Amino acid sequence: MNNETSASEQQFLKTYNPEQYKRPSVTVDMLLFTVARGEQKNYRKLPDMELKLLLVKRGKHPFKNQWALPGGFVQVDESLEEAAYRELKEETNVEEVYLEQLYTWGAVERDPRTRIISVSYLALVDHTKLTVKSGDDAAEAEWFTATLKIQEEEKKMTEEGFVQRETFLLTLRNDETTLTADVIVHRTKIGKVETTKTDISLSKGIAFDHAKIIVYALERLRNKVSYTDVIFTLMPDTFTLTELQKVYETILDKKLIKANFRRKISHMVLETNEFTTEAGHRPSQLFTFKNDWSDD
């Protein structure tokens, strides 16, 4: 009789040989997004807002001197979450942020070193409360303005569903560097089953398959702000409704109708007795996030 079926669990584990299976390495990658004011071109108008992503410049091979998401290898004695927070602290000096698991990336040849599976984490942060600096194997840590535009879109209906192909242009830019990637997303639906496959057709300056991960995160982020209150993690304690609308527009990458927007978010905010005092602008009432809005 096979020992695996006849032995007790204790006996089985005592004789178990973990070397009988090849083991892939596991890493974590973190996507920290924030929203910050851009250059003010007209002092009478509020400056545009920019969606920014924190990247690190790799100081070692592979992809040395290219930009990547903060991250690293999971140690055998720590959880995925513990690894994510440790790597974030070691590479960027950032800590005490809420990380939400985003997706697991497991393409066989996604890393030139060996078989590596990566678990990505997403966070929205107030960059003014963070002290970012590089460390560990990161040569630099910088915020990049992130934009994602659809270049081409094709959708063909079939008897059982559809086949869709979207080509995105991802651009990551700061004062000194511009990074770009063309990412193609294939979506297929057959009956009730929908599958998605993503390819990078061109990547300039972005390490590994991180352009693919960033595109996925941006799409997920746009969906999340439509039905959750996650966007308020980007806002200061008090804000104007115009500022809030600009943050929504920045993430969604589209203009919103003022009246419709204010009606939609009215149950999530509370009026304060405070007003803005910025030069060149009429005073505007300040609002704050209503923590218990979901109970309404």
mmCIF file of C-alpha atoms in Angstrom:
data_model
loop_
_atom_site.group_PDB
_atom_site.id
_atom_site.type_symbol
_atom_site.label_atom_id
_atom_site.label_comp_id
_atom_site.label_asym_id
_atom_site.label_seq_id
_atom_site.Cartn_x
_atom_site.Cartn_y
_atom_site.Cartn_z
ATOM 1 C CA MET A 1 0.000 0.000 0.000
ATOM 2 C CA ASN A 2 1.240 3.511 -0.836
ATOM 3 C CA ASN A 3 2.834 5.157 2.212
ATOM 4 C CA GLU A 4 1.089 8.445 1.395
ATOM 5 C CA THR A 5 -2.316 6.811 1.884
ATOM 6 C CA SER A 6 -1.556 4.379 4.712
ATOM 7 C CA ALA A 7 0.643 6.526 6.972
ATOM 8 C CA SER A 8 -0.660 9.067 9.463
ATOM 9 C CA GLU A 9 -0.315 12.726 8.570
ATOM 10 C CA GLN A 10 2.482 13.090 11.105
ATOM 11 C CA GLN A 11 4.388 10.177 9.561
ATOM 12 C CA PHE A 12 3.771 11.484 6.056
ATOM 13 C CA LEU A 13 5.079 14.962 6.882
ATOM 14 C CA LYS A 14 8.130 13.505 8.619
ATOM 15 C CA THR A 15 9.221 11.722 5.455
ATOM 16 C CA TYR A 16 7.977 14.265 2.935
ATOM 17 C CA ASN A 17 10.669 15.481 0.533
ATOM 18 C CA PRO A 18 9.989 19.050 -0.698
ATOM 19 C CA GLU A 19 12.789 18.686 -3.259
ATOM 20 C CA GLN A 20 10.666 16.352 -5.393
ATOM 21 C CA TYR A 21 8.969 19.392 -6.941
ATOM 22 C CA LYS A 22 10.689 22.380 -8.495
ATOM 23 C CA ARG A 23 9.768 25.507 -6.588
ATOM 24 C CA PRO A 24 9.325 28.926 -8.251
ATOM 25 C CA SER A 25 10.408 32.069 -6.455
ATOM 26 C CA VAL A 26 7.758 34.525 -5.253
ATOM 27 C CA THR A 27 8.010 38.308 -5.264
ATOM 28 C CA VAL A 28 5.751 41.209 -4.340
ATOM 29 C CA ASP A 29 5.294 44.426 -6.334
ATOM 30 C CA MET A 30 3.611 47.549 -4.969
ATOM 31 C CA LEU A 31 1.682 50.192 -6.902
ATOM 32 C CA LEU A 32 1.436 53.398 -4.876
ATOM 33 C CA PHE A 33 -0.717 56.052 -6.514
ATOM 34 C CA THR A 34 -1.281 59.613 -5.407
ATOM 35 C CA VAL A 35 -2.848 62.759 -6.874
ATOM 36 C CA ALA A 36 -0.970 66.060 -6.807
ATOM 37 C CA ARG A 37 -1.452 69.530 -8.223
ATOM 38 C CA GLY A 38 0.256 70.207 -11.526
ATOM 39 C CA GLU A 39 1.776 73.453 -12.708
ATOM 40 C CA GLN A 40 -0.481 76.473 -12.136
ATOM 41 C CA LYS A 41 -0.647 78.356 -15.446
ATOM 42 C CA ASN A 42 -3.386 80.806 -14.431
ATOM 43 C CA TYR A 43 -3.536 81.998 -10.828
ATOM 44 C CA ARG A 44 -7.277 82.636 -11.188
ATOM 45 C CA LYS A 45 -7.945 78.979 -11.949
ATOM 46 C CA LEU A 46 -7.248 75.914 -9.878
ATOM 47 C CA PRO A 47 -4.298 73.953 -11.278
ATOM 48 C CA ASP A 48 -4.975 70.632 -12.956
ATOM 49 C CA MET A 49 -4.441 67.496 -10.915
ATOM 50 C CA GLU A 50 -2.028 64.734 -11.919
ATOM 51 C CA LEU A 51 -2.164 61.026 -11.080
ATOM 52 C CA LYS A 52 1.278 59.912 -9.926
ATOM 53 C CA LEU A 53 2.869 56.495 -9.415
ATOM 54 C CA LEU A 54 5.921 55.738 -7.274
ATOM 55 C CA LEU A 55 8.731 53.958 -9.156
ATOM 56 C CA VAL A 56 12.278 52.949 -8.276
ATOM 57 C CA LYS A 57 15.310 52.949 -10.552
ATOM 58 C CA ARG A 58 16.988 49.561 -10.465
ATOM 59 C CA GLY A 59 20.578 49.595 -9.264
ATOM 60 C CA LYS A 60 21.296 45.981 -10.203
ATOM 61 C CA HIS A 61 20.816 43.561 -13.091
ATOM 62 C CA PRO A 62 18.491 42.584 -14.663
ATOM 63 C CA PHE A 63 17.091 45.793 -16.154
ATOM 64 C CA LYS A 64 19.753 47.857 -14.428
ATOM 65 C CA ASN A 65 19.027 51.620 -14.637
ATOM 66 C CA GLN A 66 15.460 50.989 -15.791
ATOM 67 C CA TRP A 67 12.438 51.947 -13.702
ATOM 68 C CA ALA A 68 10.308 49.405 -11.864
ATOM 69 C CA LEU A 69 7.636 49.038 -9.233
ATOM 70 C CA PRO A 70 8.968 48.822 -5.667
ATOM 71 C CA GLY A 71 9.189 45.181 -4.632
ATOM 72 C CA GLY A 72 11.328 42.136 -4.027
ATOM 73 C CA PHE A 73 11.509 38.499 -2.996
ATOM 74 C CA VAL A 74 9.321 36.956 -0.307
ATOM 75 C CA GLN A 75 11.349 35.332 2.437
ATOM 76 C CA VAL A 76 10.479 31.801 3.525
ATOM 77 C CA ASP A 77 9.460 32.893 7.034
ATOM 78 C CA GLU A 78 7.161 35.825 6.182
ATOM 79 C CA SER A 79 3.694 36.298 4.731
ATOM 80 C CA LEU A 80 3.032 38.061 1.439
ATOM 81 C CA GLU A 81 1.785 41.145 3.280
ATOM 82 C CA GLU A 82 4.825 41.211 5.550
ATOM 83 C CA ALA A 83 7.084 40.985 2.510
ATOM 84 C CA ALA A 84 5.218 43.813 0.776
ATOM 85 C CA TYR A 85 5.594 46.177 3.732
ATOM 86 C CA ARG A 86 9.225 45.202 4.315
ATOM 87 C CA GLU A 87 10.232 45.713 0.675
ATOM 88 C CA LEU A 88 8.360 49.008 0.494
ATOM 89 C CA LYS A 89 10.186 50.272 3.573
ATOM 90 C CA GLU A 90 13.580 49.024 2.366
ATOM 91 C CA GLU A 91 13.310 50.409 -1.177
ATOM 92 C CA THR A 92 11.410 53.681 -0.662
ATOM 93 C CA ASN A 93 11.290 54.399 3.106
ATOM 94 C CA VAL A 94 7.479 54.345 2.875
ATOM 95 C CA GLU A 95 5.502 52.666 5.639
ATOM 96 C CA GLU A 96 2.114 52.814 7.381
ATOM 97 C CA VAL A 97 0.048 52.706 4.195
ATOM 98 C CA TYR A 98 -2.861 50.385 3.502
ATOM 99 C CA LEU A 99 -2.032 47.844 0.778
ATOM 100 C CA GLU A 100 -4.734 45.895 -1.049
ATOM 101 C CA GLN A 101 -3.821 42.752 -2.969
ATOM 102 C CA LEU A 102 -4.413 43.379 -6.656
ATOM 103 C CA TYR A 103 -3.467 40.386 -8.822
ATOM 104 C CA THR A 104 -1.000 37.517 -9.195
ATOM 105 C CA TRP A 105 1.297 37.445 -12.227
ATOM 106 C CA GLY A 106 2.653 34.082 -13.303
ATOM 107 C CA ALA A 107 3.730 34.072 -16.949
ATOM 108 C CA VAL A 108 6.513 31.515 -17.275
ATOM 109 C CA GLU A 109 9.133 33.834 -18.806
ATOM 110 C CA ARG A 110 8.173 37.092 -17.117
ATOM 111 C CA ASP A 111 11.566 37.361 -15.363
ATOM 112 C CA PRO A 112 14.899 36.524 -17.105
ATOM 113 C CA ARG A 113 16.494 35.204 -13.884
ATOM 114 C CA THR A 114 14.273 32.232 -13.121
ATOM 115 C CA ARG A 115 10.647 31.160 -12.729
ATOM 116 C CA ILE A 116 9.144 33.948 -10.621
ATOM 117 C CA ILE A 117 5.545 34.533 -9.591
ATOM 118 C CA SER A 118 4.675 38.043 -8.420
ATOM 119 C CA VAL A 119 1.796 39.221 -6.243
ATOM 120 C CA SER A 120 0.938 42.886 -6.805
ATOM 121 C CA TYR A 121 -0.502 45.275 -4.218
ATOM 122 C CA LEU A 122 -2.331 48.567 -4.736
ATOM 123 C CA ALA A 123 -2.460 51.625 -2.483
ATOM 124 C CA LEU A 124 -3.771 55.181 -2.728
ATOM 125 C CA VAL A 125 -1.718 57.539 -0.580
ATOM 126 C CA ASP A 126 -1.342 61.189 0.340
ATOM 127 C CA HIS A 127 2.181 61.878 -0.924
ATOM 128 C CA THR A 128 2.548 64.953 1.304
ATOM 129 C CA LYS A 129 2.597 62.672 4.352
ATOM 130 C CA LEU A 130 5.300 60.365 2.963
ATOM 131 C CA THR A 131 9.073 60.702 3.051
ATOM 132 C CA VAL A 132 10.314 58.885 -0.032
ATOM 133 C CA LYS A 133 13.957 57.932 -0.478
ATOM 134 C CA SER A 134 15.714 55.067 -2.218
ATOM 135 C CA GLY A 135 17.423 52.159 -0.495
ATOM 136 C CA ASP A 136 18.359 48.476 -0.803
ATOM 137 C CA ASP A 137 18.839 47.677 -4.534
ATOM 138 C CA ALA A 138 17.002 50.825 -5.707
ATOM 139 C CA ALA A 139 19.241 53.623 -7.016
ATOM 140 C CA GLU A 140 16.440 56.217 -6.941
ATOM 141 C CA ALA A 141 12.761 56.478 -5.939
ATOM 142 C CA GLU A 142 10.596 59.037 -7.735
ATOM 143 C CA TRP A 143 6.976 59.961 -8.423
ATOM 144 C CA PHE A 144 5.921 59.750 -12.088
ATOM 145 C CA THR A 145 2.809 61.295 -13.631
ATOM 146 C CA ALA A 146 0.842 58.402 -15.134
ATOM 147 C CA THR A 147 -1.455 58.611 -18.157
ATOM 148 C CA LEU A 148 -3.202 55.814 -20.016
ATOM 149 C CA LYS A 149 -4.768 56.402 -23.423
ATOM 150 C CA ILE A 150 -6.541 54.024 -25.794
ATOM 151 C CA GLN A 151 -4.872 54.179 -29.221
ATOM 152 C CA GLU A 152 -6.957 51.537 -30.993
ATOM 153 C CA GLU A 153 -10.050 49.573 -30.095
ATOM 154 C CA GLU A 154 -11.647 46.755 -32.041
ATOM 155 C CA LYS A 155 -14.630 44.662 -30.972
ATOM 156 C CA LYS A 156 -16.232 41.887 -32.966
ATOM 157 C CA MET A 157 -19.465 40.262 -31.881
ATOM 158 C CA THR A 158 -19.760 36.499 -32.295
ATOM 159 C CA GLU A 159 -22.628 34.047 -31.925
ATOM 160 C CA GLU A 160 -21.392 33.145 -28.436
ATOM 161 C CA GLY A 161 -20.110 36.516 -27.222
ATOM 162 C CA PHE A 162 -17.373 38.842 -28.481
ATOM 163 C CA VAL A 163 -13.675 39.270 -29.235
ATOM 164 C CA GLN A 164 -12.147 42.630 -28.254
ATOM 165 C CA ARG A 165 -8.695 44.104 -28.761
ATOM 166 C CA GLU A 166 -7.575 47.343 -27.091
ATOM 167 C CA THR A 167 -4.176 48.978 -27.603
ATOM 168 C CA PHE A 168 -3.123 51.310 -24.772
ATOM 169 C CA LEU A 169 -0.334 53.857 -24.617
ATOM 170 C CA LEU A 170 1.077 54.067 -21.099
ATOM 171 C CA THR A 171 3.171 57.144 -20.337
ATOM 172 C CA LEU A 172 5.065 57.751 -17.097
ATOM 173 C CA ARG A 173 6.753 61.134 -16.864
ATOM 174 C CA ASN A 174 8.595 63.327 -14.379
ATOM 175 C CA ASP A 175 10.791 66.414 -14.825
ATOM 176 C CA GLU A 176 13.745 64.428 -16.159
ATOM 177 C CA THR A 177 12.454 61.133 -17.557
ATOM 178 C CA THR A 178 9.711 59.861 -19.853
ATOM 179 C CA LEU A 179 8.829 56.164 -19.944
ATOM 180 C CA THR A 180 6.379 54.634 -22.419
ATOM 181 C CA ALA A 181 4.846 51.285 -23.289
ATOM 182 C CA ASP A 182 2.330 49.949 -25.792
ATOM 183 C CA VAL A 183 0.136 47.377 -24.095
ATOM 184 C CA ILE A 184 -2.442 45.249 -25.917
ATOM 185 C CA VAL A 185 -5.380 43.804 -23.995
ATOM 186 C CA HIS A 186 -7.312 40.942 -25.599
ATOM 187 C CA ARG A 187 -10.742 40.171 -24.148
ATOM 188 C CA THR A 188 -12.804 37.190 -25.250
ATOM 189 C CA LYS A 189 -16.259 36.191 -24.085
ATOM 190 C CA ILE A 190 -17.790 32.809 -24.889
ATOM 191 C CA GLY A 191 -21.141 32.346 -23.233
ATOM 192 C CA LYS A 192 -20.718 33.363 -19.593
ATOM 193 C CA VAL A 193 -16.957 32.876 -19.611
ATOM 194 C CA GLU A 194 -14.788 35.946 -20.199
ATOM 195 C CA THR A 195 -11.003 35.744 -20.471
ATOM 196 C CA THR A 196 -8.345 38.446 -20.705
ATOM 197 C CA LYS A 197 -4.820 38.243 -22.098
ATOM 198 C CA THR A 198 -2.356 41.144 -21.989
ATOM 199 C CA ASP A 199 0.777 41.626 -24.100
ATOM 200 C CA ILE A 200 3.466 44.314 -24.133
ATOM 201 C CA SER A 201 4.285 45.167 -27.749
ATOM 202 C CA LEU A 202 6.834 47.876 -26.874
ATOM 203 C CA SER A 203 8.366 49.092 -23.620
ATOM 204 C CA LYS A 204 10.882 51.918 -23.211
ATOM 205 C CA GLY A 205 12.543 52.203 -19.819
ATOM 206 C CA ILE A 206 10.035 50.127 -17.812
ATOM 207 C CA ALA A 207 11.538 46.970 -16.293
ATOM 208 C CA PHE A 208 10.190 43.412 -16.429
ATOM 209 C CA ASP A 209 6.474 43.152 -17.302
ATOM 210 C CA HIS A 210 5.627 46.057 -15.026
ATOM 211 C CA ALA A 211 3.962 48.048 -17.815
ATOM 212 C CA LYS A 212 1.360 45.291 -17.963
ATOM 213 C CA ILE A 213 0.843 45.432 -14.196
ATOM 214 C CA ILE A 214 0.492 49.226 -14.225
ATOM 215 C CA VAL A 215 -2.117 49.161 -17.006
ATOM 216 C CA TYR A 216 -4.115 46.562 -15.093
ATOM 217 C CA ALA A 217 -3.906 48.659 -11.910
ATOM 218 C CA LEU A 218 -5.030 51.834 -13.673
ATOM 219 C CA GLU A 219 -8.053 50.074 -15.152
ATOM 220 C CA ARG A 220 -8.934 48.563 -11.779
ATOM 221 C CA LEU A 221 -8.501 51.939 -10.083
ATOM 222 C CA ARG A 222 -10.900 53.583 -12.515
ATOM 223 C CA ASN A 223 -13.487 50.927 -11.777
ATOM 224 C CA LYS A 224 -13.041 51.190 -7.998
ATOM 225 C CA VAL A 225 -13.566 54.948 -7.796
ATOM 226 C CA SER A 226 -16.905 54.507 -9.563
ATOM 227 C CA TYR A 227 -18.486 52.429 -6.813
ATOM 228 C CA THR A 228 -16.388 52.847 -3.621
ATOM 229 C CA ASP A 229 -15.141 55.692 -1.422
ATOM 230 C CA VAL A 230 -11.488 54.789 -1.978
ATOM 231 C CA ILE A 231 -10.776 58.136 -3.613
ATOM 232 C CA PHE A 232 -11.084 59.912 -0.269
ATOM 233 C CA THR A 233 -7.806 58.346 0.848
ATOM 234 C CA LEU A 234 -6.213 60.782 -1.600
ATOM 235 C CA MET A 235 -7.944 63.844 -0.198
ATOM 236 C CA PRO A 236 -6.868 66.112 2.670
ATOM 237 C CA ASP A 237 -9.076 66.379 5.758
ATOM 238 C CA THR A 238 -11.037 69.220 4.150
ATOM 239 C CA PHE A 239 -11.512 70.017 0.469
ATOM 240 C CA THR A 240 -13.751 71.852 -1.955
ATOM 241 C CA LEU A 241 -16.150 69.994 -4.196
ATOM 242 C CA THR A 242 -14.296 71.377 -7.201
ATOM 243 C CA GLU A 243 -11.043 69.863 -5.919
ATOM 244 C CA LEU A 244 -12.798 66.548 -5.364
ATOM 245 C CA GLN A 245 -14.236 66.606 -8.868
ATOM 246 C CA LYS A 246 -10.799 67.313 -10.354
ATOM 247 C CA VAL A 247 -9.385 64.248 -8.583
ATOM 248 C CA TYR A 248 -12.193 62.076 -9.953
ATOM 249 C CA GLU A 249 -11.622 63.480 -13.456
ATOM 250 C CA THR A 250 -7.874 62.874 -13.201
ATOM 251 C CA ILE A 251 -8.289 59.200 -12.325
ATOM 252 C CA LEU A 252 -11.154 58.549 -14.749
ATOM 253 C CA ASP A 253 -9.438 60.613 -17.478
ATOM 254 C CA LYS A 254 -12.654 62.327 -18.504
ATOM 255 C CA LYS A 255 -14.627 65.468 -17.737
ATOM 256 C CA LEU A 256 -17.657 65.179 -15.462
ATOM 257 C CA ILE A 257 -20.798 67.311 -15.481
ATOM 258 C CA LYS A 258 -20.715 69.439 -12.334
ATOM 259 C CA ALA A 259 -24.381 69.045 -11.330
ATOM 260 C CA ASN A 260 -24.403 65.287 -11.911
ATOM 261 C CA PHE A 261 -21.141 64.821 -10.019
ATOM 262 C CA ARG A 262 -22.289 66.765 -6.971
ATOM 263 C CA ARG A 263 -25.561 64.869 -6.852
ATOM 264 C CA LYS A 264 -23.716 61.551 -7.038
ATOM 265 C CA ILE A 265 -21.276 62.254 -4.184
ATOM 266 C CA SER A 266 -23.556 64.368 -1.959
ATOM 267 C CA HIS A 267 -24.219 61.470 0.465
ATOM 268 C CA MET A 268 -20.474 60.889 0.996
ATOM 269 C CA VAL A 269 -19.477 64.393 2.124
ATOM 270 C CA LEU A 270 -20.339 66.760 4.960
ATOM 271 C CA GLU A 271 -20.302 70.560 4.926
ATOM 272 C CA THR A 272 -17.957 72.360 7.299
ATOM 273 C CA ASN A 273 -18.062 75.968 8.493
ATOM 274 C CA GLU A 274 -14.720 76.656 6.840
ATOM 275 C CA PHE A 275 -13.960 78.379 3.523
ATOM 276 C CA THR A 276 -10.911 78.642 1.298
ATOM 277 C CA THR A 277 -8.771 81.792 1.492
ATOM 278 C CA GLU A 278 -6.586 81.408 -1.611
ATOM 279 C CA ALA A 279 -5.620 84.605 -3.390
ATOM 280 C CA GLY A 280 -7.242 85.101 -6.773
ATOM 281 C CA HIS A 281 -10.232 82.873 -5.965
ATOM 282 C CA ARG A 282 -13.631 83.487 -4.467
ATOM 283 C CA PRO A 283 -13.982 81.741 -1.089
ATOM 284 C CA SER A 284 -15.359 78.214 -1.496
ATOM 285 C CA GLN A 285 -16.928 76.103 1.207
ATOM 286 C CA LEU A 286 -14.859 73.215 2.497
ATOM 287 C CA PHE A 287 -16.220 69.705 2.926
ATOM 288 C CA THR A 288 -15.043 66.565 4.686
ATOM 289 C CA PHE A 289 -15.565 62.849 4.125
ATOM 290 C CA LYS A 290 -18.634 61.327 5.776
ATOM 291 C CA ASN A 291 -17.332 58.117 7.342
ATOM 292 C CA ASP A 292 -20.728 56.471 7.802
ATOM 293 C CA TRP A 293 -22.150 57.343 4.376
ATOM 294 C CA SER A 294 -22.808 53.672 3.529
ATOM 295 C CA ASP A 295 -25.432 53.528 6.307
ATOM 296 C CA ASP A 296 -27.600 56.152 4.597
#
